[in-house]
Amino acid sequence: MINSLLLPCKVFKFPPKKFERPKGFQNKGPKMELTITQPDDWHLHLRDGDLLEAVVSHSASHFGRAIVMPNLKPPVTSTAAALTYRESILKVLPTDSNFTPLMTLYLTDTTSRDEIKLARRSGVVYAVKLYPAGATTNSQDGVRDLFGKCLPVLEEMVEQNMPLLVHGEVTDPNIDIFDREKVFIETVLEPLIQQLPRLKVVMEHITTMDAVRFVESCKEGYVAATVTPQHLLLNRNSLFQGGLQPHNYCLPVLKREIHRKAIVSAVTSGSKRFFLGTDSAPHERQRKECSCGCAGIYNSPVALSLYAKVFEEAGALDKLEAFTSFNGPDFYGLPRNISRIKLRKTSWKL
Ligand code: DOR
Ligand code: ZN
């Protein structure tokens, strides 16, 4: 595919001297350039072993930090495991990289309050991920009893100001797969927030106008959402266009065009409640192209360009930087990056 896109081309390790904040494109003759604060990825799967080594530089070359998902085999359920995983990521980073992995814990029915205290004290664990058991890749050890067994842990997370990151889908096979996010909001998220209004929640990879409305209806600073490039660019037709397209299969699954449009409007509106989370989820090719393929779209090499394309097409390039680089750290209470990245519009082949 050949496309004319804003391609990340340079990272400034510190602000260039006499830097002036760009208002959208700097149209310099044939070169169209945009310089923004270096983005972070607030939802990323780096895996481990050979796969980790193969993919990490694609994130590290564009993003300053990333929230690293814990759904390994076995999952990262303890601070000790998160520390070990972090070391293995740092070990395979390019030597000149400043990329910082922000670790997460995988919530189970047996996670203890003490584990949350340990996680907070570690200084390297930034959130806890809720996978409803059976919802997606490596979620079999996930949560089965959120309002029962997990409640004390959730209360401790409120105490520790530790965000809960949510895979927002019910797992009941009788619920239509396209309705699972909406039903999750109604049956899990709304009651959860009523019960624990001070819990910080990130609804990950939102896919519906229902999720947009829900996030917008909550108290700012407590509930936010990440948005992937694929849910901004594709609708469910992309799964079947010209034949079954396994590389467009992820969870939550792509939805109708009205939902895609609602998500584009939300992120390009300038709202602080939405921020960049690629959900880049690499799988080996034979696990995607087979009779029962895995869910997950690997997008980290192109994600930033794809987000820029969405904002450009919506006439909202002036809102891109807040989405990619401000709203996430502000929600997590972390400093914004100081480095900047330059995007240059060019024709390129994926
Ligand atoms: O499509 C997905 N892939 N969705 C998820 O929630 C998990 C991810 C993965 O780990 O492969
Ligand atoms: Zn994910």
Short mmCIF file of C-alpha atoms and ligand atoms in Angstrom, two decimals:
data_model
loop_
_atom_site.label_atom_id
_atom_site.label_comp_id
_atom_site.label_asym_id
_atom_site.label_seq_id
_atom_site.Cartn_x
_atom_site.Cartn_y
_atom_site.Cartn_z
CA MET A 1 0.00 0.00 0.00
CA ILE A 2 1.41 3.40 -0.94
CA ASN A 3 0.11 6.28 1.07
CA SER A 4 0.82 9.91 1.70
CA LEU A 5 1.14 10.16 5.44
CA LEU A 6 2.89 12.07 8.19
CA LEU A 7 5.83 9.83 8.90
CA PRO A 8 7.79 10.20 12.16
CA CYS A 9 11.27 11.19 11.05
CA LYS A 10 13.17 12.72 13.94
CA VAL A 11 13.13 12.75 17.73
CA PHE A 12 14.65 15.75 19.48
CA LYS A 13 15.95 14.61 22.84
CA PHE A 14 15.22 18.08 24.19
CA PRO A 15 13.23 20.97 22.75
CA PRO A 16 15.06 22.53 19.81
CA LYS A 17 16.33 26.02 20.61
CA LYS A 18 13.89 28.85 19.98
CA PHE A 19 11.20 26.26 19.50
CA GLU A 20 7.76 27.59 18.71
CA ARG A 21 4.71 25.47 19.23
CA PRO A 22 3.29 24.61 15.81
CA LYS A 23 -0.29 25.44 15.01
CA GLY A 24 -1.08 22.41 12.88
CA PHE A 25 1.06 21.95 9.79
CA GLN A 26 4.11 24.00 9.07
CA ASN A 27 3.77 24.16 5.33
CA LYS A 28 7.31 24.62 4.09
CA GLY A 29 6.98 24.43 0.34
CA PRO A 30 6.66 20.81 -0.70
CA LYS A 31 7.65 19.62 2.81
CA MET A 32 4.80 19.53 5.28
CA GLU A 33 6.08 19.11 8.78
CA LEU A 34 4.59 18.90 12.21
CA THR A 35 6.61 18.86 15.42
CA ILE A 36 4.90 17.66 18.57
CA THR A 37 5.84 16.66 22.10
CA GLN A 38 6.95 13.04 22.04
CA PRO A 39 3.91 10.79 22.48
CA ASP A 40 3.43 7.87 24.86
CA ASP A 41 1.55 4.66 24.21
CA TRP A 42 -0.90 4.04 27.05
CA HIS A 43 -1.75 0.47 25.94
CA LEU A 44 0.87 -1.82 24.45
CA HIS A 45 1.59 -5.55 24.21
CA LEU A 46 5.34 -6.18 24.05
CA ARG A 47 5.19 -9.98 24.73
CA ASP A 48 8.41 -11.69 25.83
CA GLY A 49 11.28 -13.75 24.40
CA ASP A 50 12.05 -13.47 20.68
CA LEU A 51 8.85 -11.59 19.95
CA LEU A 52 9.72 -8.89 22.50
CA GLU A 53 13.11 -8.49 20.92
CA ALA A 54 11.58 -8.24 17.45
CA VAL A 55 9.00 -5.56 18.29
CA VAL A 56 10.30 -3.33 21.06
CA SER A 57 12.33 -0.97 18.86
CA HIS A 58 9.23 -0.08 16.82
CA SER A 59 7.63 1.40 19.92
CA ALA A 60 10.87 2.83 21.31
CA SER A 61 11.61 4.80 18.16
CA HIS A 62 8.40 6.86 18.37
CA PHE A 63 7.09 6.71 21.93
CA GLY A 64 8.66 7.98 25.15
CA ARG A 65 6.84 5.62 27.50
CA ALA A 66 4.33 2.81 27.23
CA ILE A 67 1.92 1.10 29.58
CA VAL A 68 2.93 -2.53 29.07
CA MET A 69 0.15 -5.10 29.23
CA PRO A 70 0.62 -8.06 31.58
CA ASN A 71 -1.13 -10.85 29.60
CA LEU A 72 1.95 -13.03 29.19
CA LYS A 73 2.00 -16.77 29.70
CA PRO A 74 2.01 -16.99 32.72
CA PRO A 75 0.48 -13.57 33.37
CA VAL A 76 2.30 -10.86 35.34
CA THR A 77 0.31 -11.11 38.58
CA SER A 78 2.90 -9.84 41.07
CA THR A 79 5.20 -6.87 41.50
CA ALA A 80 8.15 -9.27 41.56
CA ALA A 81 7.14 -10.61 38.14
CA ALA A 82 6.61 -7.07 36.83
CA LEU A 83 10.14 -6.11 37.94
CA THR A 84 11.61 -9.16 36.16
CA TYR A 85 9.58 -8.42 33.02
CA ARG A 86 10.73 -4.79 33.09
CA GLU A 87 14.37 -5.88 33.26
CA SER A 88 13.90 -8.14 30.25
CA ILE A 89 12.42 -5.22 28.27
CA LEU A 90 15.24 -2.85 29.24
CA LYS A 91 17.80 -5.48 28.24
CA VAL A 92 16.65 -5.64 24.63
CA LEU A 93 16.14 -1.91 24.06
CA PRO A 94 18.44 -0.21 21.57
CA THR A 95 21.39 1.23 23.55
CA ASP A 96 20.59 4.87 22.74
CA SER A 97 16.90 4.52 23.69
CA ASN A 98 15.22 6.51 26.48
CA PHE A 99 12.04 4.46 26.19
CA THR A 100 10.47 3.79 29.60
CA PRO A 101 8.20 0.79 30.13
CA LEU A 102 5.45 1.47 32.68
CA MET A 103 4.47 -1.87 34.15
CA THR A 104 1.03 -3.24 35.02
CA LEU A 105 -0.32 -6.12 37.11
CA TYR A 106 -2.84 -8.68 35.87
CA LEU A 107 -5.79 -8.74 38.26
CA THR A 108 -7.09 -12.12 39.43
CA ASP A 109 -9.65 -13.22 42.01
CA THR A 110 -6.74 -13.93 44.38
CA THR A 111 -4.78 -10.67 44.04
CA SER A 112 -4.22 -9.32 47.56
CA ARG A 113 -4.37 -5.81 49.01
CA ASP A 114 -0.71 -6.20 49.99
CA GLU A 115 0.23 -6.79 46.36
CA ILE A 116 -1.28 -3.42 45.47
CA LYS A 117 0.70 -1.73 48.25
CA LEU A 118 3.87 -3.44 46.99
CA ALA A 119 3.09 -2.38 43.44
CA ARG A 120 2.68 1.25 44.47
CA ARG A 121 5.86 1.20 46.54
CA SER A 122 7.87 -0.35 43.68
CA GLY A 123 7.69 2.87 41.68
CA VAL A 124 7.58 0.87 38.43
CA VAL A 125 3.99 -0.46 38.44
CA TYR A 126 1.50 2.17 37.27
CA ALA A 127 -1.80 0.33 36.91
CA VAL A 128 -3.71 -2.93 37.29
CA LYS A 129 -5.40 -4.58 34.31
CA LEU A 130 -8.82 -6.21 34.49
CA TYR A 131 -9.35 -8.98 31.96
CA PRO A 132 -12.73 -10.66 32.42
CA ALA A 133 -11.81 -14.38 32.31
CA GLY A 134 -12.08 -15.63 28.74
CA ALA A 135 -12.53 -12.20 27.11
CA THR A 136 -9.37 -12.19 24.98
CA THR A 137 -5.79 -13.44 24.45
CA ASN A 138 -4.34 -15.03 27.63
CA SER A 139 -7.25 -13.95 29.77
CA GLN A 140 -8.09 -17.42 31.11
CA ASP A 141 -6.60 -16.51 34.52
CA GLY A 142 -8.53 -13.23 34.60
CA VAL A 143 -11.32 -12.06 36.86
CA ARG A 144 -14.45 -14.15 37.52
CA ASP A 145 -15.80 -12.38 40.61
CA LEU A 146 -15.13 -8.64 40.39
CA PHE A 147 -17.78 -7.46 42.86
CA GLY A 148 -17.04 -10.27 45.34
CA LYS A 149 -13.45 -11.46 45.59
CA CYS A 150 -11.84 -8.39 43.98
CA LEU A 151 -13.64 -5.71 45.97
CA PRO A 152 -11.02 -5.36 48.77
CA VAL A 153 -8.29 -4.99 46.13
CA LEU A 154 -10.28 -2.34 44.28
CA GLU A 155 -10.71 -0.45 47.56
CA GLU A 156 -6.95 -0.62 48.11
CA MET A 157 -6.44 0.74 44.58
CA VAL A 158 -8.57 3.74 45.52
CA GLU A 159 -6.35 4.24 48.59
CA GLN A 160 -3.18 3.94 46.51
CA ASN A 161 -4.54 6.04 43.63
CA MET A 162 -3.76 3.11 41.31
CA PRO A 163 -5.76 3.13 38.05
CA LEU A 164 -7.79 0.12 36.93
CA LEU A 165 -7.40 -0.56 33.21
CA VAL A 166 -10.41 -2.37 31.84
CA HIS A 167 -10.93 -4.74 28.95
CA GLY A 168 -14.57 -3.75 28.66
CA GLU A 169 -16.41 -6.76 27.31
CA VAL A 170 -18.72 -9.31 28.91
CA THR A 171 -17.82 -12.92 28.21
CA ASP A 172 -21.30 -14.49 28.13
CA PRO A 173 -21.34 -16.43 24.84
CA ASN A 174 -25.08 -15.75 24.55
CA ILE A 175 -24.43 -12.02 24.18
CA ASP A 176 -23.84 -10.99 20.59
CA ILE A 177 -20.14 -10.22 20.12
CA PHE A 178 -20.95 -6.76 18.74
CA ASP A 179 -22.91 -5.90 21.92
CA ARG A 180 -20.39 -7.08 24.49
CA GLU A 181 -18.89 -3.66 25.18
CA LYS A 182 -22.29 -1.98 25.63
CA VAL A 183 -23.49 -4.72 27.98
CA PHE A 184 -20.25 -4.51 29.96
CA ILE A 185 -20.80 -0.78 30.50
CA GLU A 186 -24.34 -1.38 31.73
CA THR A 187 -23.70 -4.41 33.91
CA VAL A 188 -20.15 -3.85 35.20
CA LEU A 189 -18.73 -0.36 34.69
CA GLU A 190 -21.72 1.73 35.74
CA PRO A 191 -22.28 -0.24 38.97
CA LEU A 192 -18.52 -0.28 39.67
CA ILE A 193 -18.23 3.48 39.42
CA GLN A 194 -21.34 3.96 41.56
CA GLN A 195 -19.79 1.77 44.22
CA LEU A 196 -16.27 3.21 43.99
CA PRO A 197 -16.58 6.75 42.62
CA ARG A 198 -12.97 7.61 43.49
CA LEU A 199 -11.48 4.67 41.57
CA LYS A 200 -9.52 5.82 38.52
CA VAL A 201 -10.61 3.78 35.51
CA VAL A 202 -9.32 3.63 31.95
CA MET A 203 -11.70 1.98 29.57
CA GLU A 204 -9.23 0.47 27.14
CA HIS A 205 -9.55 0.40 23.34
CA ILE A 206 -13.12 1.74 23.14
CA THR A 207 -15.09 0.72 20.07
CA THR A 208 -18.62 2.11 20.38
CA MET A 209 -20.59 5.34 20.67
CA ASP A 210 -21.94 3.84 23.91
CA ALA A 211 -18.42 3.87 25.35
CA VAL A 212 -17.85 7.45 24.16
CA ARG A 213 -21.08 8.57 25.85
CA PHE A 214 -20.27 6.65 29.01
CA VAL A 215 -16.78 8.14 29.35
CA GLU A 216 -18.10 11.63 28.63
CA SER A 217 -20.77 11.19 31.31
CA CYS A 218 -18.26 10.34 34.05
CA LYS A 219 -16.30 12.68 36.27
CA GLU A 220 -13.29 14.06 34.37
CA GLY A 221 -10.03 12.85 35.85
CA TYR A 222 -11.56 9.62 37.14
CA VAL A 223 -12.69 7.85 33.97
CA ALA A 224 -10.88 8.05 30.65
CA ALA A 225 -10.42 5.90 27.56
CA THR A 226 -7.66 4.81 25.21
CA VAL A 227 -8.32 4.63 21.49
CA THR A 228 -6.48 2.49 18.91
CA PRO A 229 -5.66 3.47 15.31
CA GLN A 230 -7.67 0.54 13.95
CA HIS A 231 -10.86 1.57 15.74
CA LEU A 232 -10.45 5.08 14.30
CA LEU A 233 -9.78 3.93 10.74
CA LEU A 234 -11.68 0.71 10.16
CA ASN A 235 -15.20 -0.54 10.56
CA ARG A 236 -16.42 -4.14 10.64
CA ASN A 237 -16.60 -4.35 6.85
CA SER A 238 -12.79 -4.48 6.95
CA LEU A 239 -13.02 -7.95 8.45
CA PHE A 240 -14.66 -9.38 5.35
CA GLN A 241 -13.67 -7.10 2.44
CA GLY A 242 -12.71 -9.40 -0.46
CA GLY A 243 -12.51 -12.42 1.86
CA LEU A 244 -11.77 -13.04 5.51
CA GLN A 245 -9.11 -10.59 6.73
CA PRO A 246 -7.45 -12.11 9.81
CA HIS A 247 -5.03 -9.20 10.25
CA ASN A 248 -7.97 -6.89 10.93
CA TYR A 249 -9.26 -9.11 13.71
CA CYS A 250 -8.83 -7.77 17.22
CA LEU A 251 -10.86 -7.63 20.40
CA PRO A 252 -13.06 -5.80 21.04
CA VAL A 253 -13.96 -6.52 17.43
CA LEU A 254 -14.37 -3.66 14.92
CA LYS A 255 -17.88 -2.19 14.93
CA ARG A 256 -20.28 -0.40 12.56
CA GLU A 257 -19.36 2.86 10.80
CA ILE A 258 -21.54 4.98 13.14
CA HIS A 259 -19.43 3.81 16.05
CA ARG A 260 -16.17 4.56 14.26
CA LYS A 261 -17.42 8.06 13.48
CA ALA A 262 -18.42 8.65 17.10
CA ILE A 263 -14.92 7.70 18.26
CA VAL A 264 -13.28 9.96 15.66
CA SER A 265 -15.50 12.87 16.82
CA ALA A 266 -14.61 12.19 20.45
CA VAL A 267 -10.84 12.17 19.99
CA THR A 268 -10.75 15.12 17.59
CA SER A 269 -13.01 17.23 19.83
CA GLY A 270 -10.12 18.13 22.09
CA SER A 271 -11.61 16.32 25.10
CA LYS A 272 -9.03 15.44 27.76
CA ARG A 273 -10.77 12.14 28.48
CA PHE A 274 -9.34 10.30 25.45
CA PHE A 275 -5.75 9.41 24.77
CA LEU A 276 -3.46 7.32 22.60
CA GLY A 277 -3.26 3.58 23.26
CA THR A 278 -2.28 1.53 20.25
CA ASP A 279 -3.17 -1.92 21.63
CA SER A 280 -0.43 -3.06 19.27
CA ALA A 281 -0.65 -6.81 19.74
CA PRO A 282 1.84 -8.89 17.75
CA HIS A 283 1.17 -12.55 17.03
CA GLU A 284 3.23 -14.91 14.93
CA ARG A 285 1.94 -14.99 11.37
CA GLN A 286 0.86 -18.65 11.55
CA ARG A 287 -1.27 -17.82 14.59
CA LYS A 288 -3.15 -15.15 12.63
CA GLU A 289 -3.42 -16.99 9.31
CA CYS A 290 -4.95 -20.29 10.39
CA SER A 291 -8.28 -22.00 11.02
CA CYS A 292 -8.74 -20.37 14.43
CA GLY A 293 -6.74 -17.17 14.40
CA CYS A 294 -5.70 -15.02 17.38
CA ALA A 295 -7.14 -11.58 18.08
CA GLY A 296 -4.67 -8.74 17.84
CA ILE A 297 -3.41 -6.16 15.36
CA TYR A 298 0.27 -5.31 15.24
CA ASN A 299 0.46 -1.60 14.48
CA SER A 300 3.35 -0.02 16.41
CA PRO A 301 5.57 0.77 13.38
CA VAL A 302 2.78 2.83 11.76
CA ALA A 303 0.49 3.81 14.62
CA LEU A 304 1.61 7.40 15.01
CA SER A 305 1.23 8.10 11.29
CA LEU A 306 -2.22 6.56 11.31
CA TYR A 307 -3.38 8.74 14.21
CA ALA A 308 -2.01 11.80 12.39
CA LYS A 309 -3.94 10.78 9.27
CA VAL A 310 -7.19 10.57 11.26
CA PHE A 311 -6.68 14.03 12.78
CA GLU A 312 -5.60 15.51 9.46
CA GLU A 313 -8.66 14.15 7.67
CA ALA A 314 -10.91 15.52 10.42
CA GLY A 315 -9.29 18.96 10.05
CA ALA A 316 -8.10 18.70 13.64
CA LEU A 317 -4.31 18.46 13.47
CA ASP A 318 -4.15 21.18 16.13
CA LYS A 319 -5.74 18.66 18.56
CA LEU A 320 -3.34 15.81 17.76
CA GLU A 321 -0.67 16.69 20.31
CA ALA A 322 -3.04 16.74 23.29
CA PHE A 323 -4.34 13.30 22.33
CA THR A 324 -0.90 11.76 21.69
CA SER A 325 1.18 13.51 24.33
CA PHE A 326 -0.75 15.43 27.03
CA ASN A 327 -4.01 13.74 28.02
CA GLY A 328 -2.39 10.42 28.97
CA PRO A 329 0.32 11.73 31.33
CA ASP A 330 -2.13 14.25 32.79
CA PHE A 331 -4.58 11.46 33.65
CA TYR A 332 -1.85 9.26 35.16
CA GLY A 333 -0.40 12.22 37.08
CA LEU A 334 2.95 11.93 35.29
CA PRO A 335 5.02 14.69 33.70
CA ARG A 336 4.60 15.30 30.00
CA ASN A 337 7.60 14.38 27.85
CA ILE A 338 10.15 17.07 27.11
CA SER A 339 11.49 15.60 23.87
CA ARG A 340 9.73 16.31 20.61
CA ILE A 341 9.15 14.34 17.48
CA LYS A 342 8.93 15.63 13.95
CA LEU A 343 6.46 14.19 11.46
CA ARG A 344 7.02 14.87 7.79
CA LYS A 345 4.38 14.30 5.15
CA THR A 346 5.70 11.95 2.53
CA SER A 347 4.71 9.10 0.25
CA TRP A 348 5.66 5.78 1.69
CA LYS A 349 5.06 2.13 1.21
CA LEU A 350 3.90 -0.06 4.06
O1 DOR B 1 -7.07 -8.01 19.98
C1 DOR B 1 -6.55 -8.09 21.09
N1 DOR B 1 -5.34 -8.63 21.26
N2 DOR B 1 -7.26 -7.65 22.13
C2 DOR B 1 -6.84 -7.84 23.37
O2 DOR B 1 -7.53 -7.46 24.28
C3 DOR B 1 -5.58 -8.59 23.64
C4 DOR B 1 -4.67 -8.52 22.51
C5 DOR B 1 -3.55 -9.54 22.59
O3 DOR B 1 -2.94 -9.64 23.65
O4 DOR B 1 -3.27 -10.18 21.59
ZN ZN B 2 -4.62 -4.91 24.66
#
